[in-house]
Coordinates of C-alpha atoms and ligand atoms in Angstrom, one line a residue:
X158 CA 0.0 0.0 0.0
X159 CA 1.1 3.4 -0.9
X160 CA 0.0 6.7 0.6
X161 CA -0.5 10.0 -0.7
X162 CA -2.4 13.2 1.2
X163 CA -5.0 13.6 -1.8
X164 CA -5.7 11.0 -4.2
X165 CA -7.7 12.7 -7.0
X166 CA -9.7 10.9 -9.7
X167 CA -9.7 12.3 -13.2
X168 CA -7.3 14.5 -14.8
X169 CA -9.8 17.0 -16.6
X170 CA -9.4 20.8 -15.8
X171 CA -11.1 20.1 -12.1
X172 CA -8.3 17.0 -11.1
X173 CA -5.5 18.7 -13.0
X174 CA -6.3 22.2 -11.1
X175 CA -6.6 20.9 -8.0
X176 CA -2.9 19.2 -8.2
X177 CA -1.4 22.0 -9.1
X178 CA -3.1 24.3 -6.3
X179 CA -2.1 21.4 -3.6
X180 CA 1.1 21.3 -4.9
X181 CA 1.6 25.1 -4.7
X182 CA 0.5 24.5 -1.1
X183 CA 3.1 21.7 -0.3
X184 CA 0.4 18.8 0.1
X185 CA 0.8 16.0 -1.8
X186 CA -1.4 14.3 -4.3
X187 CA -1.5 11.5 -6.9
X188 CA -3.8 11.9 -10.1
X189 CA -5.6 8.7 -11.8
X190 CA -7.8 9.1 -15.4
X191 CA -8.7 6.1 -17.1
X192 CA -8.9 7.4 -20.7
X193 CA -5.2 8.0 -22.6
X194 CA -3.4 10.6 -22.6
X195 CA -4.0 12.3 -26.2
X196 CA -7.6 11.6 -25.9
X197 CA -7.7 14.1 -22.6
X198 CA -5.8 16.2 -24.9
X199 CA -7.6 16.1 -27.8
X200 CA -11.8 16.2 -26.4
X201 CA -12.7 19.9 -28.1
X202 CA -15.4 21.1 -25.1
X203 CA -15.5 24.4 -23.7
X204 CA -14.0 27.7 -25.0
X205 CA -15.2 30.3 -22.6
X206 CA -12.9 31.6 -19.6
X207 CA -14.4 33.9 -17.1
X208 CA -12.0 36.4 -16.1
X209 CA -11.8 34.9 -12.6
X210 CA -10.5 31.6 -14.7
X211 CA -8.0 33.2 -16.2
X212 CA -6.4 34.6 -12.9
X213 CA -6.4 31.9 -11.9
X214 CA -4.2 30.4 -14.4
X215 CA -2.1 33.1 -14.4
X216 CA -1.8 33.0 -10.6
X217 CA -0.9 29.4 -11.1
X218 CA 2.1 30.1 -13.5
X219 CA 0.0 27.8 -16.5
X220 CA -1.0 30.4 -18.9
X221 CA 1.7 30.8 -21.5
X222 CA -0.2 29.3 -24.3
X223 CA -3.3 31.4 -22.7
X224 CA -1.4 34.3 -22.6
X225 CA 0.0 33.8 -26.0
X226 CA -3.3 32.5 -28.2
X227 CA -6.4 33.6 -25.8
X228 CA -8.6 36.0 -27.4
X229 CA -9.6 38.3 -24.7
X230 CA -13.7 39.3 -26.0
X231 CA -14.6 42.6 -24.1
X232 CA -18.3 42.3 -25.7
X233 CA -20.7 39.7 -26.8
X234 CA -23.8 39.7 -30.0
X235 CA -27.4 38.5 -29.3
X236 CA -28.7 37.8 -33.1
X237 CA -32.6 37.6 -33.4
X238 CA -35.1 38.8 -35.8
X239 CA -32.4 39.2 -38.4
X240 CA -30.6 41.5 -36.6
X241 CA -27.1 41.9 -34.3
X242 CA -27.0 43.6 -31.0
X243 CA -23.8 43.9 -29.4
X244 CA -23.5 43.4 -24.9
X245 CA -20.5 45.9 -24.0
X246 CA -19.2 43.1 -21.0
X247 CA -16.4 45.3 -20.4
X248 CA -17.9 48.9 -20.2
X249 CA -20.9 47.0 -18.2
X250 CA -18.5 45.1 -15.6
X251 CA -15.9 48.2 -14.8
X252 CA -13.6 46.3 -17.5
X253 CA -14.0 42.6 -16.9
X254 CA -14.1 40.3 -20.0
X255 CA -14.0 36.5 -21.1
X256 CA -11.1 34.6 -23.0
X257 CA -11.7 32.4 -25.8
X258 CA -9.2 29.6 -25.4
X259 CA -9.8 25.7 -25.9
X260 CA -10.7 23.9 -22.9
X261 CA -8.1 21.6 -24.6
X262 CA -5.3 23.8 -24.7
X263 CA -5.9 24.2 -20.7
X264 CA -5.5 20.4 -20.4
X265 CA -2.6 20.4 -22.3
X266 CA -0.7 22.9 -19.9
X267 CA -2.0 21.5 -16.9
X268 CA -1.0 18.1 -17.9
X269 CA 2.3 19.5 -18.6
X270 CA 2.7 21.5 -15.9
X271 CA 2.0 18.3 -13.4
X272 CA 4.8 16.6 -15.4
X273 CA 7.1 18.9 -14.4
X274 CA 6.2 18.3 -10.9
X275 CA 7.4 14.7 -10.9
X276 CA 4.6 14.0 -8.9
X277 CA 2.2 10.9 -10.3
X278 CA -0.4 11.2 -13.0
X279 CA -1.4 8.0 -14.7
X280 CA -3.2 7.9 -17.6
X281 CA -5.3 5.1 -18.9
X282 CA -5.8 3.1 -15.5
X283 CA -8.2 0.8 -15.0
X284 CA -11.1 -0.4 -12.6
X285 CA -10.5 2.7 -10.7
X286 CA -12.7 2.5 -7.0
X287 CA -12.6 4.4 -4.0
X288 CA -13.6 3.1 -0.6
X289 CA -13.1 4.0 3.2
X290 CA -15.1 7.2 2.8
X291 CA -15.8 7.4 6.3
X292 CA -12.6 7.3 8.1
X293 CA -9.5 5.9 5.8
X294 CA -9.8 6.1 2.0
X295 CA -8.2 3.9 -0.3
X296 CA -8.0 4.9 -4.1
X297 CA -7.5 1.3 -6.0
X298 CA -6.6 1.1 -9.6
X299 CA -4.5 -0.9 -11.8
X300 CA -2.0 0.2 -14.2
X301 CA 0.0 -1.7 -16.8
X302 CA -0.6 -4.9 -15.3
X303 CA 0.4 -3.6 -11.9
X304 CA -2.5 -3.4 -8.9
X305 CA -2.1 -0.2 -6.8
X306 CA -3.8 0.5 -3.3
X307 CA -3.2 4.1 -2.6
X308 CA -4.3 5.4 1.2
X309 CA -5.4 8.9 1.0
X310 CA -6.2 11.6 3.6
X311 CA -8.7 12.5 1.6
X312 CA -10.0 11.8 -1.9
X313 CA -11.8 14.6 -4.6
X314 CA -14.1 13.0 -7.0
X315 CA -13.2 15.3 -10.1
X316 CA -14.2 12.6 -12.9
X317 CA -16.8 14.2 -14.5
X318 CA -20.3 13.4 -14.7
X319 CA -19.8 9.7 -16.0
X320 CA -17.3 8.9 -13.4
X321 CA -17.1 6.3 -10.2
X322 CA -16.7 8.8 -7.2
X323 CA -20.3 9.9 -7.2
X324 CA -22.1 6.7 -7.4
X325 CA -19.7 5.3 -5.0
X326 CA -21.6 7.6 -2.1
X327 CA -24.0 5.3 -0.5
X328 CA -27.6 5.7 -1.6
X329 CA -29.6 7.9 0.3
X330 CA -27.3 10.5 0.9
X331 CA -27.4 12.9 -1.7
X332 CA -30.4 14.6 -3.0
X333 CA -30.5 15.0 -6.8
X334 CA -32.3 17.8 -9.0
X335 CA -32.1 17.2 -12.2
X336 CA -33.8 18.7 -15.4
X337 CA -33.3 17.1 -19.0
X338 CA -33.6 19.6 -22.1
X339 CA -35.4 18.3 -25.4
X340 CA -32.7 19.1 -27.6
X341 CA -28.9 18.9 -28.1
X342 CA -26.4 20.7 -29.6
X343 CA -24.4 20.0 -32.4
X344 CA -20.8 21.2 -32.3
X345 CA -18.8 21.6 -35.7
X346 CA -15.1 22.7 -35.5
X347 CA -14.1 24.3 -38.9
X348 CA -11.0 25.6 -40.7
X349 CA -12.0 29.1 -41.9
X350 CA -11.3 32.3 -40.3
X351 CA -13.9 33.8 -37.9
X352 CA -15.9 36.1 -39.5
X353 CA -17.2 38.2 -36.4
X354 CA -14.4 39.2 -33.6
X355 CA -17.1 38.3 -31.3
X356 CA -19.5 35.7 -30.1
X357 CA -22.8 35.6 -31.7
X358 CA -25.8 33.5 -29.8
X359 CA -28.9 33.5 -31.9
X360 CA -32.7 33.3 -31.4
X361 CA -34.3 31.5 -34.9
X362 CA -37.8 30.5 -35.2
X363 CA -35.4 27.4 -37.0
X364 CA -34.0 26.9 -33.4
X365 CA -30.7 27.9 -31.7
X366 CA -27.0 28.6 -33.1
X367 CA -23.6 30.0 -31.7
X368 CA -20.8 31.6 -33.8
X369 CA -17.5 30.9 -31.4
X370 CA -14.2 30.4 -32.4
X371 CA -10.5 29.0 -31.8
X372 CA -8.1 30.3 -33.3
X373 CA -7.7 33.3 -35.9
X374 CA -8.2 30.6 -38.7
X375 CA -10.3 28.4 -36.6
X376 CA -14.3 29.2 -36.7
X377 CA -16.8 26.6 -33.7
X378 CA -20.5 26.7 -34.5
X379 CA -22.8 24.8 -32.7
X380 CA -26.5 24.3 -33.6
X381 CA -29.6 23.1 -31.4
X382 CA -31.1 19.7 -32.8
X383 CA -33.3 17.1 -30.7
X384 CA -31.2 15.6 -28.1
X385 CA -31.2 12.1 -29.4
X386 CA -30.3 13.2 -33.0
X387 CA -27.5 11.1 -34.7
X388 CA -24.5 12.7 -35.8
X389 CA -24.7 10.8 -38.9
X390 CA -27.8 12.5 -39.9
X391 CA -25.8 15.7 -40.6
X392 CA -24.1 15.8 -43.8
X393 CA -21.7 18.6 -43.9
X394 CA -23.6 20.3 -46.7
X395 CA -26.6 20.0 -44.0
X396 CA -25.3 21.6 -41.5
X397 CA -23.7 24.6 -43.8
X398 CA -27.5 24.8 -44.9
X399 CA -28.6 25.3 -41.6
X400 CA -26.1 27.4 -40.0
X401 CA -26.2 29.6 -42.2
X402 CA -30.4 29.7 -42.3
X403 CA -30.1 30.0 -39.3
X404 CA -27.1 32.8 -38.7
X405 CA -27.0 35.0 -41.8
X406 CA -28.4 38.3 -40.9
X407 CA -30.3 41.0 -42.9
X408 CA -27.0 43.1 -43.3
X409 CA -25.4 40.1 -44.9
X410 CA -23.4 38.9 -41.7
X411 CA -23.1 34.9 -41.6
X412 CA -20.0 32.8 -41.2
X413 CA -17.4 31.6 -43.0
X414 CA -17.9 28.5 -44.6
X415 CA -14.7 26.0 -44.6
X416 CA -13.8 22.4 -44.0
X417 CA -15.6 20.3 -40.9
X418 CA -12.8 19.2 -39.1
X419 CA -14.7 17.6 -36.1
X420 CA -18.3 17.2 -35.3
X421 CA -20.6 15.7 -32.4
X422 CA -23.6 16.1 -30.9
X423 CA -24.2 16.8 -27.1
X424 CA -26.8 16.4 -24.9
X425 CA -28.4 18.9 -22.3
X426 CA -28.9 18.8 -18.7
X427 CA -29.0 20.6 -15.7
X428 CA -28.1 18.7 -12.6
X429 CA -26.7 18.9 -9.5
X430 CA -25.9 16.5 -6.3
X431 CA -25.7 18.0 -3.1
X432 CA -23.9 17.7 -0.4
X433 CA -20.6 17.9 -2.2
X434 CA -19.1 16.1 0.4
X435 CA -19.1 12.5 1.8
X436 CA -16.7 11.8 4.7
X437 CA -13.3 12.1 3.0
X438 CA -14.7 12.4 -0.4
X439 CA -15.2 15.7 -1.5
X440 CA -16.7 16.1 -5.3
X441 CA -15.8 18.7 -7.7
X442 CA -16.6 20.0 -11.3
X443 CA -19.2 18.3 -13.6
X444 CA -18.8 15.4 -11.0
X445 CA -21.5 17.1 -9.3
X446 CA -22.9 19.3 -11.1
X447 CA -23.6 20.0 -15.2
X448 CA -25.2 23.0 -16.6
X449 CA -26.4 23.5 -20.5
X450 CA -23.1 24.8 -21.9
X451 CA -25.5 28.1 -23.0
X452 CA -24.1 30.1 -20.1
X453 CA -20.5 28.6 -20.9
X454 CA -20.1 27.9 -16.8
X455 CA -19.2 24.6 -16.4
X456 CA -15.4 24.5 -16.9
X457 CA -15.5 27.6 -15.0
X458 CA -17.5 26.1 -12.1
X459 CA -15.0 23.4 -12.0
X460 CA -12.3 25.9 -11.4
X461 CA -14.0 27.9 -8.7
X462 CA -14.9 24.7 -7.1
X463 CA -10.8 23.4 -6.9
X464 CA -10.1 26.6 -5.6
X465 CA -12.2 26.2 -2.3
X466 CA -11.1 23.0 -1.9
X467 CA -7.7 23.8 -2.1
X468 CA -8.0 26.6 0.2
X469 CA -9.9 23.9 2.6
X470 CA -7.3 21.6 2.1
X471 CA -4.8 24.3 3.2
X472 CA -6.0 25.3 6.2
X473 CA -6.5 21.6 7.4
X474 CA -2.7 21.1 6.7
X475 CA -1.4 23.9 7.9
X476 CA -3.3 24.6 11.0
X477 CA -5.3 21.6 11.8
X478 CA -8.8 23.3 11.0
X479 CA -11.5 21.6 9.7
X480 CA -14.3 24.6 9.3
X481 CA -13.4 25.2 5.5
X482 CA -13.3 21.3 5.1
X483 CA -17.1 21.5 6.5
X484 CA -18.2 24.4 4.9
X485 CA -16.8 23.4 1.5
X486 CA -20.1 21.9 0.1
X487 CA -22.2 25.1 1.2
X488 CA -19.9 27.5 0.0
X489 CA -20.0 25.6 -3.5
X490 CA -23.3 24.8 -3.6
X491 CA -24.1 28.6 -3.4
X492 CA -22.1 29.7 -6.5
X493 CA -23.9 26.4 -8.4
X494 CA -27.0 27.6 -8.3
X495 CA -26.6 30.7 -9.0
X496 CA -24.6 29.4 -12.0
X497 CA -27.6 26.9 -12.8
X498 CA -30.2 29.0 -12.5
X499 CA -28.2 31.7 -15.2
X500 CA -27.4 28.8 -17.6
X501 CA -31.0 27.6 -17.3
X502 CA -32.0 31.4 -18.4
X503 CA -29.7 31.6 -21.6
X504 CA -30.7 28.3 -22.8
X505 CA -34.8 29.2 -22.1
X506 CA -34.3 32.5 -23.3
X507 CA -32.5 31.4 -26.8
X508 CA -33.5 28.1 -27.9
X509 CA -37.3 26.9 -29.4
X510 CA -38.7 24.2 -27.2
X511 CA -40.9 21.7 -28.9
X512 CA -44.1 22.8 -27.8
X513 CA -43.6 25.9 -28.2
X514 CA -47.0 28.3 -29.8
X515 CA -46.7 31.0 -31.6
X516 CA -47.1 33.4 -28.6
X517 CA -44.0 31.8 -26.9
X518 CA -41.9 32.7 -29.9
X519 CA -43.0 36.5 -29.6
X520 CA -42.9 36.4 -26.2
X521 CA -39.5 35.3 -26.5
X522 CA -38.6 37.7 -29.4
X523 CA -39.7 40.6 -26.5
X524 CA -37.5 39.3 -23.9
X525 CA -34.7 39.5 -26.0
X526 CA -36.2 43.1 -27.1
X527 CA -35.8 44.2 -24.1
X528 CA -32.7 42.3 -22.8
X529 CA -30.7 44.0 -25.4
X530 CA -32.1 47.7 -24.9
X531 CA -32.5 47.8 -21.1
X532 CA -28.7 49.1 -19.4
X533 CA -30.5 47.5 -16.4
X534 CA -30.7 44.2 -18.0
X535 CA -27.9 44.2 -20.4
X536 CA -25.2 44.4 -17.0
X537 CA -27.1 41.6 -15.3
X538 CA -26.3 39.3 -18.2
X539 CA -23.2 41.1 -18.4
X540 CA -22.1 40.6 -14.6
X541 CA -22.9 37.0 -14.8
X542 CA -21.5 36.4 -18.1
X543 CA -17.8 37.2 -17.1
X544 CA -18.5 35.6 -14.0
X545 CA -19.1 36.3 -10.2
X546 CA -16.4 37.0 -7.9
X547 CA -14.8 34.4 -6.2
X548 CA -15.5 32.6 -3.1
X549 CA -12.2 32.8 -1.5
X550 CA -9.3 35.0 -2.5
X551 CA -6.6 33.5 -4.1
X552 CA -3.9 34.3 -2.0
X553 CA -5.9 32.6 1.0
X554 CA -5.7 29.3 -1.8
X555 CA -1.7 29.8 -1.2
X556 CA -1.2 31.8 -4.9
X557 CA 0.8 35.1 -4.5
X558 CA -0.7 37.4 -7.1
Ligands
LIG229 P1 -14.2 16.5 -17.1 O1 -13.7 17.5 -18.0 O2 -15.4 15.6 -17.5 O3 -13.0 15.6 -16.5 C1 -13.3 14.4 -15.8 C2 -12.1 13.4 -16.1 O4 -12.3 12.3 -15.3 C3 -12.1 13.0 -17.5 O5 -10.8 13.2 -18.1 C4 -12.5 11.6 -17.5 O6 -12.0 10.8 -18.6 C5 -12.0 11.2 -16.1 N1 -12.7 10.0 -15.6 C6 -14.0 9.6 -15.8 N2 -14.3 8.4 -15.1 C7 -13.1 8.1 -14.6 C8 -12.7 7.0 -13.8 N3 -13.6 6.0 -13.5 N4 -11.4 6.9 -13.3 C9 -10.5 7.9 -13.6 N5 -10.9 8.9 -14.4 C10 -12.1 9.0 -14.8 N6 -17.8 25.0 -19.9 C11 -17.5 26.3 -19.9 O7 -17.1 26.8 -18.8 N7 -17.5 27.1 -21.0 C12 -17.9 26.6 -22.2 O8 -17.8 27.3 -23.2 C13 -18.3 25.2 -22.3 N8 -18.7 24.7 -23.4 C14 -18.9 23.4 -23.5 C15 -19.2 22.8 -24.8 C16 -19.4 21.5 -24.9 C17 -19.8 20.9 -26.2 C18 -19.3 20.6 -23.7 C19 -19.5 19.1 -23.8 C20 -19.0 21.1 -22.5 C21 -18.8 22.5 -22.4 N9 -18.5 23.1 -21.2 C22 -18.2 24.4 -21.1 C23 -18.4 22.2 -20.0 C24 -17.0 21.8 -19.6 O9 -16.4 21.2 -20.7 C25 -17.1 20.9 -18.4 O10 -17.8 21.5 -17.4 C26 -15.6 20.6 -17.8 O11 -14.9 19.8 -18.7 C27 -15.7 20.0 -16.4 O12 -14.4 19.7 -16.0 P2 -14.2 18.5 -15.0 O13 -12.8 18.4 -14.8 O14 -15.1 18.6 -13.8 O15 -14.8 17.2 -15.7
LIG230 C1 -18.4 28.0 -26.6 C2 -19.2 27.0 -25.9 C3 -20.2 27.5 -25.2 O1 -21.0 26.6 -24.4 C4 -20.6 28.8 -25.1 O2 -21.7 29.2 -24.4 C5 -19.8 29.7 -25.8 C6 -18.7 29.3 -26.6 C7 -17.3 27.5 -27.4 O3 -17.0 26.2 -27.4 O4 -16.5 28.3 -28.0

């Protein structure tokens, strides 16, 4: 049996955060993630960084590719009735704005960056399981033939919604609120220049669409379908002939059409498990929660939720307190909801649901009427948008900034 003070399941942006915050903070962990390596690499998921994520990074010291490639957006478009209206984030938040940067690209650093610690990560491990949740965890897994029993101080469940740590809770103590959406969206990844410096959600009687982006020469579209559509349905010519139905505006404005280089469809939810916490296990990131990606909050819930762990974790090593360790599901759980509830407002506000009448649509046409003409309005989207403030300040997480 080895030991570690945090054994953490799944290297995605939650896991991979968390090590590198711990080990900022001298406490020791050990990372497992069942899939390979490139394939972490490679999933193409988010895009949108609240400011608060990007401090982060920075604080962290893993933000030269960030740095280098993000595309800091200081304004956003709502698109409906054929027509553009720009959100000024930045002159409606005092100068706080989003960066569009692969959730990928953060992987890659992260991954990286724990390299360089020298402290474990292992990649493709199987039959991962976690018991002794009460008292004295053990994180089991095997790895290239070899079995490994690993005793933890504590472990943090941050593998995803699919993952073991949550179901491994006994049943009956989490509660469970969960709402499915009936669609999808379909994400396309294309090689063709972005043809608006900004995001671009739209409102279509056809259904939903988003203009995002990559890269300077990389263009990411998504459209809403229903939520059990097959991606083989979609030719690419179909999808062109609906993005741009859906997109093109009357002054001409649509994207630029280029080779698919990836597509997939993904299904909606809202969900979240509360508490956060059993015994030693503490969950974190889409392991316990999942918003619709509308409000683009889930990688950045996953950050903010590593970061009051790690502060938690902190003052339990370094002075023996547990009060942070208790509070940690409350504290979360606040900033979830409110994260929810703004996601569940995007996606209601901009996508047609199937039984939807023809007073809904105008009744939605006047909510985005008046979102985009109301200061009042326009700054609460805004505010939320680029994201609340944080829960705990980052030096009190161990980061000098
Ligand atoms: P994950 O990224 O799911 O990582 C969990 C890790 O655990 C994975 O690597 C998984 O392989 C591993 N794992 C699973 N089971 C096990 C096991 N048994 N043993 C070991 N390891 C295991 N969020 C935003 O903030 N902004 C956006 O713009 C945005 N857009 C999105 C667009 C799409 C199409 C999708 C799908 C998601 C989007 N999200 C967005 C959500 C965001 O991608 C997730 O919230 C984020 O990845 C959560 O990070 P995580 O580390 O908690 O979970
Ligand atoms: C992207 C994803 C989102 O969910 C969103 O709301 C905005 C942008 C993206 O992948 O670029």
């Amino acid at each position: 049996m080895t030991r570690t003070q945090v054994g953490i399941v799944g290297a995605g942006p939650a896991g991979l955060l968390l090590a590198q915050l711990l080990h900022r903070n001298g406490i020791d962990s050990l990372v497992v993630e069942n899939r390979r390596r490139d394939y972490v690499i490679d999933r193409v998921r988010a895009g949108v960084l609240e400011q608060g994520t990007v401090d982060l990074l920075i604080a962290l010291g893993v933000s030269a590719g960030l740095c280098r490639a993000g595309l800091r957006h200081e304004g956003l478009h709502l698109s409906f009735g054929g027509k553009r209206h720009r959100i000024d984030l930045a002159e409606l938040t005092g100068g706080k704005a989003i960066t569009v940067y692969g959730q990928n690209e953060v992987v890659r650093e992260l991954i990286d960056a724990r390299t360089r610690t020298g402290r474990p990560l292992y990649f493709e491990a199987d039959h991962v399981s976690v018991d002794g949740l009460d008292s004295a965890p053990v994180l089991r897994f095997e790895h290239d033939g070899a079995h490994h029993d690993v005793q933890c101080d504590f472990i943090a469940g941050c593998d995803g919604f699919h993952g073991i740590c949550r179901p491994s809770i006994p049943e009956g103590v989490l509660t469970v609120f969960e709402r499915e959406y009936p669609f999808g969206w379909l994400g396309v990844l294309v090689e063709a220049p972005p043809s608006s410096h900004e995001l671009v959600y739209t409102y279509h009687e056809r259904g939903f669409a988003l203009f995002s982006m990559r890269s300077p020469t990389i263009t990411r579209l998504y459209l809403q379908v229903p939520p059990d559509e097959a991606i083989g349905n979609w030719s690419d010519e179909a999808i062109w002939a609906e993005m741009l139905a859906r997109m093109t505006t009357e002054d001409g404005w649509q994207p630029n059409v280029g080779p698919v280089l990836q597509k997939s469809v993904t299904p909606m939810r809202s969900f979240v498990a509360v508490p956060m916490r059993h015994g030693r296990l503490f969950l974190a990131g889409d392991a316990a929660h999942i918003v619709p990606p509308t409000g683009a909050k889930g990688l950045n819930l996953a950050a903010s939720d590593v970061l009051v762990l790690a502060h938690a974790l902190k003052s339990f090593y370094e002075r023996g307190q547990t009060q942070c360790l208790d509070e940690y599901s409350d504290v979360c759980v606040r900033r979830v909801w409110k994260a929810q509830r703004f996601s569940w407002w995007m996606t209601s506000t901009l996508h047609r649901f199937p039984d939807d009448s023809a007073f809904d649509y105008q009744r939605q046409l006047a909510d985005l009427d008046y979102l985009t003409s109301s200061r009042a309005a326009m700054t609460s989207l805004a505010e939320q948008y680029v994201g609340l403030p944080p829960e705990v300040s980052f030096e009190s997480a161990g980061l000098n900034v």
